[in-house]
Structure formats: structure tokens, C-alpha cells
């Protein structure tokens, strides 16, 4: 009888407190999710402390940069900042040789631009691992010849999987590891 009374009291307390047996954890915020990814600086040998925040830097036409420029010698290895999936390997006028990569959940997109070379054998749809070689720093697209760098942009995945048009996010707070 006492066991039944204790069980009944426990059930009432749980019901009154709003607790549910099938309660699911809340989804991670964007910031929590990105911190959990433990992103790597995507240029080999560059330490987080050496990064210069160029996210809000002004650009022509009164716009902001909305990306991070990581200066390095031409030919320096560019690596995946996160585990993920290659969405697109292409060229465009501004970025030159570029790669779009998403995290495994396809929640965020990492855009790598001004590459000198892509790693031979990379393919769209391929899974990559944090630290895996993607290409090398260069000056393709509209990058000045005397300023080789990686233009690295972090974006939310755009509506309908439009990886090229998501909302930009400053990557500086989320890059936690030295590129290797």
C-alpha cells in the first residue's frame, strides 16, 4: 500500500511540475550548434589568434565584406573547417576557384574562394573531414595579385537548399582550432 502511495505522489508531482515523460530536448541555437562543431581555421598553420576580423570591413558600393580574409602565401594548404559534404566546386567572376561545403546536417555552408588550385580528385557530393585538404591559397577571381588569401564565408543554408544565398554569419567566434 505504501509503495502505491509513493508512486501516486511521484506521478502527481511530475504532472504538477509540467514534466513529461516524452519531453524532447530543445534544438540547439545556431551559436550552440556552431560551437559544437569545433571549427578549424581553414588555412594550414594559421592560429586563431592571428586572424584579423574582416567581416564588417567596408567594400565598394557601401556594402560590408561579410566574410573573413585569411592572408597566407600563395600555395598554402586550405583545409576543411568542419566535417561535411562538398556541395559545389566551380569558378565565378568574384571568387575565382571556389568550393561550397556544408556541415553534415546541411544547416550551414562554408564558402572557400580565391583558391589557386583545388585538390585533385575532389567531387561534388563527397564527404570530407575537418582538416582534409581542399586546395591552396591563391589570387583567383577579384583577389589582388599581391595579396593571396582565402576568402572564407560562413552562411546559414538558404531556403530550399540554396547554398549560395544563405544569411552570412561572422565565423570568428566559431573558429577554435589551428589549421592543420
PDB file of C-alpha atoms in Angstrom:
ATOM      1  CA  UNK A   1       0.000   0.000   0.000  1.00  0.00           C
ATOM      2  CA  UNK A   2       2.814   2.402   0.897  1.00  0.00           C
ATOM      3  CA  UNK A   3       4.517   1.755  -2.487  1.00  0.00           C
ATOM      4  CA  UNK A   4       1.277   2.642  -4.298  1.00  0.00           C
ATOM      5  CA  UNK A   5       1.003   5.871  -2.310  1.00  0.00           C
ATOM      6  CA  UNK A   6       4.603   6.860  -3.097  1.00  0.00           C
ATOM      7  CA  UNK A   7       4.101   6.091  -6.797  1.00  0.00           C
ATOM      8  CA  UNK A   8       0.888   8.132  -6.865  1.00  0.00           C
ATOM      9  CA  UNK A   9       2.606  11.089  -5.166  1.00  0.00           C
ATOM     10  CA  UNK A  10       5.524  10.959  -7.612  1.00  0.00           C
ATOM     11  CA  UNK A  11       3.111  10.923 -10.545  1.00  0.00           C
ATOM     12  CA  UNK A  12       1.204  13.915  -9.147  1.00  0.00           C
ATOM     13  CA  UNK A  13       4.397  15.893  -8.525  1.00  0.00           C
ATOM     14  CA  UNK A  14       5.594  15.214 -12.068  1.00  0.00           C
ATOM     15  CA  UNK A  15       2.218  16.192 -13.518  1.00  0.00           C
ATOM     16  CA  UNK A  16       2.042  19.403 -11.490  1.00  0.00           C
ATOM     17  CA  UNK A  17       5.597  20.425 -12.404  1.00  0.00           C
ATOM     18  CA  UNK A  18       4.832  20.187 -16.106  1.00  0.00           C
ATOM     19  CA  UNK A  19       7.412  17.447 -16.653  1.00  0.00           C
ATOM     20  CA  UNK A  20       6.566  14.987 -19.389  1.00  0.00           C
ATOM     21  CA  UNK A  21       7.959  11.527 -19.794  1.00  0.00           C
ATOM     22  CA  UNK A  22       8.295  12.079 -23.549  1.00  0.00           C
ATOM     23  CA  UNK A  23       9.819  15.581 -23.305  1.00  0.00           C
ATOM     24  CA  UNK A  24      12.401  16.179 -26.045  1.00  0.00           C
ATOM     25  CA  UNK A  25      15.429  18.409 -25.646  1.00  0.00           C
ATOM     26  CA  UNK A  26      15.116  21.791 -27.335  1.00  0.00           C
ATOM     27  CA  UNK A  27      17.018  22.183 -30.604  1.00  0.00           C
ATOM     28  CA  UNK A  28      20.408  23.888 -30.433  1.00  0.00           C
ATOM     29  CA  UNK A  29      20.555  27.560 -31.331  1.00  0.00           C
ATOM     30  CA  UNK A  30      22.754  28.468 -34.291  1.00  0.00           C
ATOM     31  CA  UNK A  31      25.517  29.643 -31.932  1.00  0.00           C
ATOM     32  CA  UNK A  32      25.336  26.456 -29.831  1.00  0.00           C
ATOM     33  CA  UNK A  33      25.388  24.299 -32.948  1.00  0.00           C
ATOM     34  CA  UNK A  34      28.388  26.133 -34.428  1.00  0.00           C
ATOM     35  CA  UNK A  35      30.318  25.962 -31.131  1.00  0.00           C
ATOM     36  CA  UNK A  36      29.621  22.215 -31.017  1.00  0.00           C
ATOM     37  CA  UNK A  37      31.211  21.828 -34.477  1.00  0.00           C
ATOM     38  CA  UNK A  38      34.647  22.889 -33.101  1.00  0.00           C
ATOM     39  CA  UNK A  39      35.580  24.549 -36.401  1.00  0.00           C
ATOM     40  CA  UNK A  40      39.174  24.681 -37.612  1.00  0.00           C
ATOM     41  CA  UNK A  41      40.858  27.734 -39.129  1.00  0.00           C
ATOM     42  CA  UNK A  42      40.741  26.633 -42.791  1.00  0.00           C
ATOM     43  CA  UNK A  43      44.328  27.608 -43.686  1.00  0.00           C
ATOM     44  CA  UNK A  44      47.174  25.299 -42.670  1.00  0.00           C
ATOM     45  CA  UNK A  45      49.291  26.649 -39.820  1.00  0.00           C
ATOM     46  CA  UNK A  46      47.169  29.731 -39.121  1.00  0.00           C
ATOM     47  CA  UNK A  47      46.356  30.146 -35.428  1.00  0.00           C
ATOM     48  CA  UNK A  48      43.069  31.603 -34.301  1.00  0.00           C
ATOM     49  CA  UNK A  49      44.879  34.495 -32.592  1.00  0.00           C
ATOM     50  CA  UNK A  50      46.478  35.510 -35.901  1.00  0.00           C
ATOM     51  CA  UNK A  51      43.126  36.117 -37.604  1.00  0.00           C
ATOM     52  CA  UNK A  52      42.089  39.656 -38.434  1.00  0.00           C
ATOM     53  CA  UNK A  53      38.319  40.193 -38.328  1.00  0.00           C
ATOM     54  CA  UNK A  54      37.407  41.491 -41.786  1.00  0.00           C
ATOM     55  CA  UNK A  55      33.721  40.533 -41.559  1.00  0.00           C
ATOM     56  CA  UNK A  56      32.376  44.092 -41.264  1.00  0.00           C
ATOM     57  CA  UNK A  57      35.079  45.705 -43.420  1.00  0.00           C
ATOM     58  CA  UNK A  58      33.641  48.129 -45.989  1.00  0.00           C
ATOM     59  CA  UNK A  59      33.616  47.169 -49.648  1.00  0.00           C
ATOM     60  CA  UNK A  60      32.738  49.093 -52.807  1.00  0.00           C
ATOM     61  CA  UNK A  61      29.153  50.224 -53.132  1.00  0.00           C
ATOM     62  CA  UNK A  62      28.789  50.761 -49.381  1.00  0.00           C
ATOM     63  CA  UNK A  63      28.394  47.081 -48.591  1.00  0.00           C
ATOM     64  CA  UNK A  64      30.126  45.091 -45.848  1.00  0.00           C
ATOM     65  CA  UNK A  65      32.531  42.235 -46.599  1.00  0.00           C
ATOM     66  CA  UNK A  66      30.526  39.564 -44.656  1.00  0.00           C
ATOM     67  CA  UNK A  67      33.429  37.113 -44.802  1.00  0.00           C
ATOM     68  CA  UNK A  68      36.862  36.539 -43.353  1.00  0.00           C
ATOM     69  CA  UNK A  69      40.032  37.067 -45.407  1.00  0.00           C
ATOM     70  CA  UNK A  70      42.823  34.812 -44.172  1.00  0.00           C
ATOM     71  CA  UNK A  71      46.113  36.052 -45.555  1.00  0.00           C
ATOM     72  CA  UNK A  72      48.750  33.436 -46.416  1.00  0.00           C
ATOM     73  CA  UNK A  73      51.433  32.715 -49.003  1.00  0.00           C
ATOM     74  CA  UNK A  74      50.153  31.544 -52.358  1.00  0.00           C
ATOM     75  CA  UNK A  75      50.087  27.761 -52.358  1.00  0.00           C
ATOM     76  CA  UNK A  76      49.440  27.384 -48.601  1.00  0.00           C
ATOM     77  CA  UNK A  77      47.138  24.441 -47.906  1.00  0.00           C
ATOM     78  CA  UNK A  78      43.408  25.184 -47.484  1.00  0.00           C
ATOM     79  CA  UNK A  79      41.643  22.603 -45.325  1.00  0.00           C
ATOM     80  CA  UNK A  80      38.058  21.796 -44.406  1.00  0.00           C
ATOM     81  CA  UNK A  81      36.957  23.763 -41.343  1.00  0.00           C
ATOM     82  CA  UNK A  82      34.446  21.053 -40.467  1.00  0.00           C
ATOM     83  CA  UNK A  83      33.334  17.572 -41.399  1.00  0.00           C
ATOM     84  CA  UNK A  84      30.850  17.882 -44.199  1.00  0.00           C
ATOM     85  CA  UNK A  85      29.713  17.413 -47.766  1.00  0.00           C
ATOM     86  CA  UNK A  86      31.029  19.182 -50.859  1.00  0.00           C
ATOM     87  CA  UNK A  87      28.060  20.920 -52.460  1.00  0.00           C
ATOM     88  CA  UNK A  88      29.767  22.611 -55.401  1.00  0.00           C
ATOM     89  CA  UNK A  89      33.202  23.061 -56.951  1.00  0.00           C
ATOM     90  CA  UNK A  90      33.151  25.838 -59.525  1.00  0.00           C
ATOM     91  CA  UNK A  91      34.548  29.151 -60.752  1.00  0.00           C
ATOM     92  CA  UNK A  92      32.942  32.555 -60.632  1.00  0.00           C
ATOM     93  CA  UNK A  93      33.988  36.085 -61.505  1.00  0.00           C
ATOM     94  CA  UNK A  94      34.401  37.410 -57.952  1.00  0.00           C
ATOM     95  CA  UNK A  95      35.615  34.315 -56.108  1.00  0.00           C
ATOM     96  CA  UNK A  96      37.628  32.656 -58.861  1.00  0.00           C
ATOM     97  CA  UNK A  97      38.088  28.992 -57.971  1.00  0.00           C
ATOM     98  CA  UNK A  98      35.608  28.232 -55.179  1.00  0.00           C
ATOM     99  CA  UNK A  99      34.213  25.390 -53.081  1.00  0.00           C
ATOM    100  CA  UNK A 100      30.897  25.304 -51.223  1.00  0.00           C
ATOM    101  CA  UNK A 101      30.813  22.796 -48.366  1.00  0.00           C
ATOM    102  CA  UNK A 102      28.062  22.101 -45.815  1.00  0.00           C
ATOM    103  CA  UNK A 103      28.159  20.625 -42.332  1.00  0.00           C
ATOM    104  CA  UNK A 104      26.775  17.035 -42.149  1.00  0.00           C
ATOM    105  CA  UNK A 105      23.324  18.291 -41.073  1.00  0.00           C
ATOM    106  CA  UNK A 106      23.267  20.752 -44.010  1.00  0.00           C
ATOM    107  CA  UNK A 107      22.440  23.551 -41.592  1.00  0.00           C
ATOM    108  CA  UNK A 108      25.396  25.792 -42.537  1.00  0.00           C
ATOM    109  CA  UNK A 109      27.506  26.426 -45.635  1.00  0.00           C
ATOM    110  CA  UNK A 110      31.236  27.157 -45.756  1.00  0.00           C
ATOM    111  CA  UNK A 111      32.400  29.088 -48.832  1.00  0.00           C
ATOM    112  CA  UNK A 112      36.085  28.948 -49.813  1.00  0.00           C
ATOM    113  CA  UNK A 113      37.136  31.440 -52.531  1.00  0.00           C
ATOM    114  CA  UNK A 114      40.224  32.725 -54.402  1.00  0.00           C
ATOM    115  CA  UNK A 115      41.760  29.244 -54.412  1.00  0.00           C
ATOM    116  CA  UNK A 116      44.871  28.817 -56.542  1.00  0.00           C
ATOM    117  CA  UNK A 117      44.160  25.107 -57.025  1.00  0.00           C
ATOM    118  CA  UNK A 118      41.562  22.555 -55.973  1.00  0.00           C
ATOM    119  CA  UNK A 119      42.850  19.263 -54.592  1.00  0.00           C
ATOM    120  CA  UNK A 120      42.827  16.722 -57.402  1.00  0.00           C
ATOM    121  CA  UNK A 121      40.008  14.197 -57.073  1.00  0.00           C
ATOM    122  CA  UNK A 122      37.524  16.270 -55.046  1.00  0.00           C
ATOM    123  CA  UNK A 123      33.943  15.782 -56.217  1.00  0.00           C
ATOM    124  CA  UNK A 124      30.551  17.277 -55.519  1.00  0.00           C
ATOM    125  CA  UNK A 125      28.657  15.091 -53.039  1.00  0.00           C
ATOM    126  CA  UNK A 126      31.902  13.824 -51.490  1.00  0.00           C
ATOM    127  CA  UNK A 127      32.145  13.656 -47.694  1.00  0.00           C
ATOM    128  CA  UNK A 128      35.182  15.383 -46.205  1.00  0.00           C
ATOM    129  CA  UNK A 129      36.652  15.522 -42.716  1.00  0.00           C
ATOM    130  CA  UNK A 130      37.832  18.504 -40.670  1.00  0.00           C
ATOM    131  CA  UNK A 131      41.423  19.211 -41.660  1.00  0.00           C
ATOM    132  CA  UNK A 132      41.196  17.455 -45.038  1.00  0.00           C
ATOM    133  CA  UNK A 133      42.999  19.211 -47.891  1.00  0.00           C
ATOM    134  CA  UNK A 134      40.640  21.089 -50.239  1.00  0.00           C
ATOM    135  CA  UNK A 135      43.075  23.209 -52.245  1.00  0.00           C
ATOM    136  CA  UNK A 136      45.581  26.025 -51.911  1.00  0.00           C
ATOM    137  CA  UNK A 137      45.506  29.773 -51.185  1.00  0.00           C
ATOM    138  CA  UNK A 138      45.549  31.909 -54.283  1.00  0.00           C
ATOM    139  CA  UNK A 139      44.520  35.103 -56.035  1.00  0.00           C
ATOM    140  CA  UNK A 140      41.855  33.909 -58.461  1.00  0.00           C
ATOM    141  CA  UNK A 141      38.720  35.971 -59.089  1.00  0.00           C
ATOM    142  CA  UNK A 142      38.918  39.575 -57.929  1.00  0.00           C
ATOM    143  CA  UNK A 143      41.706  38.998 -55.364  1.00  0.00           C
ATOM    144  CA  UNK A 144      44.703  41.320 -55.851  1.00  0.00           C
ATOM    145  CA  UNK A 145      47.778  39.515 -57.247  1.00  0.00           C
ATOM    146  CA  UNK A 146      49.937  40.878 -54.418  1.00  0.00           C
ATOM    147  CA  UNK A 147      47.567  39.749 -51.625  1.00  0.00           C
ATOM    148  CA  UNK A 148      46.969  35.985 -51.742  1.00  0.00           C
ATOM    149  CA  UNK A 149      44.344  34.913 -49.252  1.00  0.00           C
ATOM    150  CA  UNK A 150      41.431  32.620 -48.569  1.00  0.00           C
ATOM    151  CA  UNK A 151      38.064  34.344 -48.567  1.00  0.00           C
ATOM    152  CA  UNK A 152      36.117  32.230 -46.049  1.00  0.00           C
ATOM    153  CA  UNK A 153      32.416  32.791 -45.564  1.00  0.00           C
ATOM    154  CA  UNK A 154      30.018  31.086 -43.165  1.00  0.00           C
ATOM    155  CA  UNK A 155      26.302  31.172 -44.052  1.00  0.00           C
ATOM    156  CA  UNK A 156      23.088  29.559 -42.918  1.00  0.00           C
ATOM    157  CA  UNK A 157      21.787  27.174 -45.563  1.00  0.00           C
ATOM    158  CA  UNK A 158      19.439  29.164 -47.799  1.00  0.00           C
ATOM    159  CA  UNK A 159      15.764  28.288 -48.121  1.00  0.00           C
ATOM    160  CA  UNK A 160      15.144  25.284 -50.322  1.00  0.00           C
ATOM    161  CA  UNK A 161      18.803  24.242 -50.152  1.00  0.00           C
ATOM    162  CA  UNK A 162      20.005  27.405 -51.909  1.00  0.00           C
ATOM    163  CA  UNK A 163      23.536  27.101 -50.518  1.00  0.00           C
ATOM    164  CA  UNK A 164      24.771  30.207 -52.338  1.00  0.00           C
ATOM    165  CA  UNK A 165      22.229  32.616 -50.848  1.00  0.00           C
ATOM    166  CA  UNK A 166      22.070  31.976 -47.109  1.00  0.00           C
ATOM    167  CA  UNK A 167      22.413  34.618 -44.414  1.00  0.00           C
ATOM    168  CA  UNK A 168      26.108  35.289 -43.585  1.00  0.00           C
ATOM    169  CA  UNK A 169      27.438  34.837 -40.037  1.00  0.00           C
ATOM    170  CA  UNK A 170      30.769  36.102 -38.719  1.00  0.00           C
ATOM    171  CA  UNK A 171      32.930  32.942 -38.429  1.00  0.00           C
ATOM    172  CA  UNK A 172      35.492  34.419 -35.990  1.00  0.00           C
ATOM    173  CA  UNK A 173      33.763  33.297 -32.746  1.00  0.00           C
ATOM    174  CA  UNK A 174      33.452  29.715 -34.001  1.00  0.00           C
ATOM    175  CA  UNK A 175      36.948  29.044 -35.378  1.00  0.00           C
ATOM    176  CA  UNK A 176      38.579  27.317 -32.430  1.00  0.00           C
ATOM    177  CA  UNK A 177      41.381  25.096 -33.795  1.00  0.00           C
ATOM    178  CA  UNK A 178      44.578  25.913 -35.657  1.00  0.00           C
ATOM    179  CA  UNK A 179      44.505  24.827 -39.289  1.00  0.00           C
ATOM    180  CA  UNK A 180      46.477  21.624 -39.848  1.00  0.00           C
TER     181      UNK A 180
END
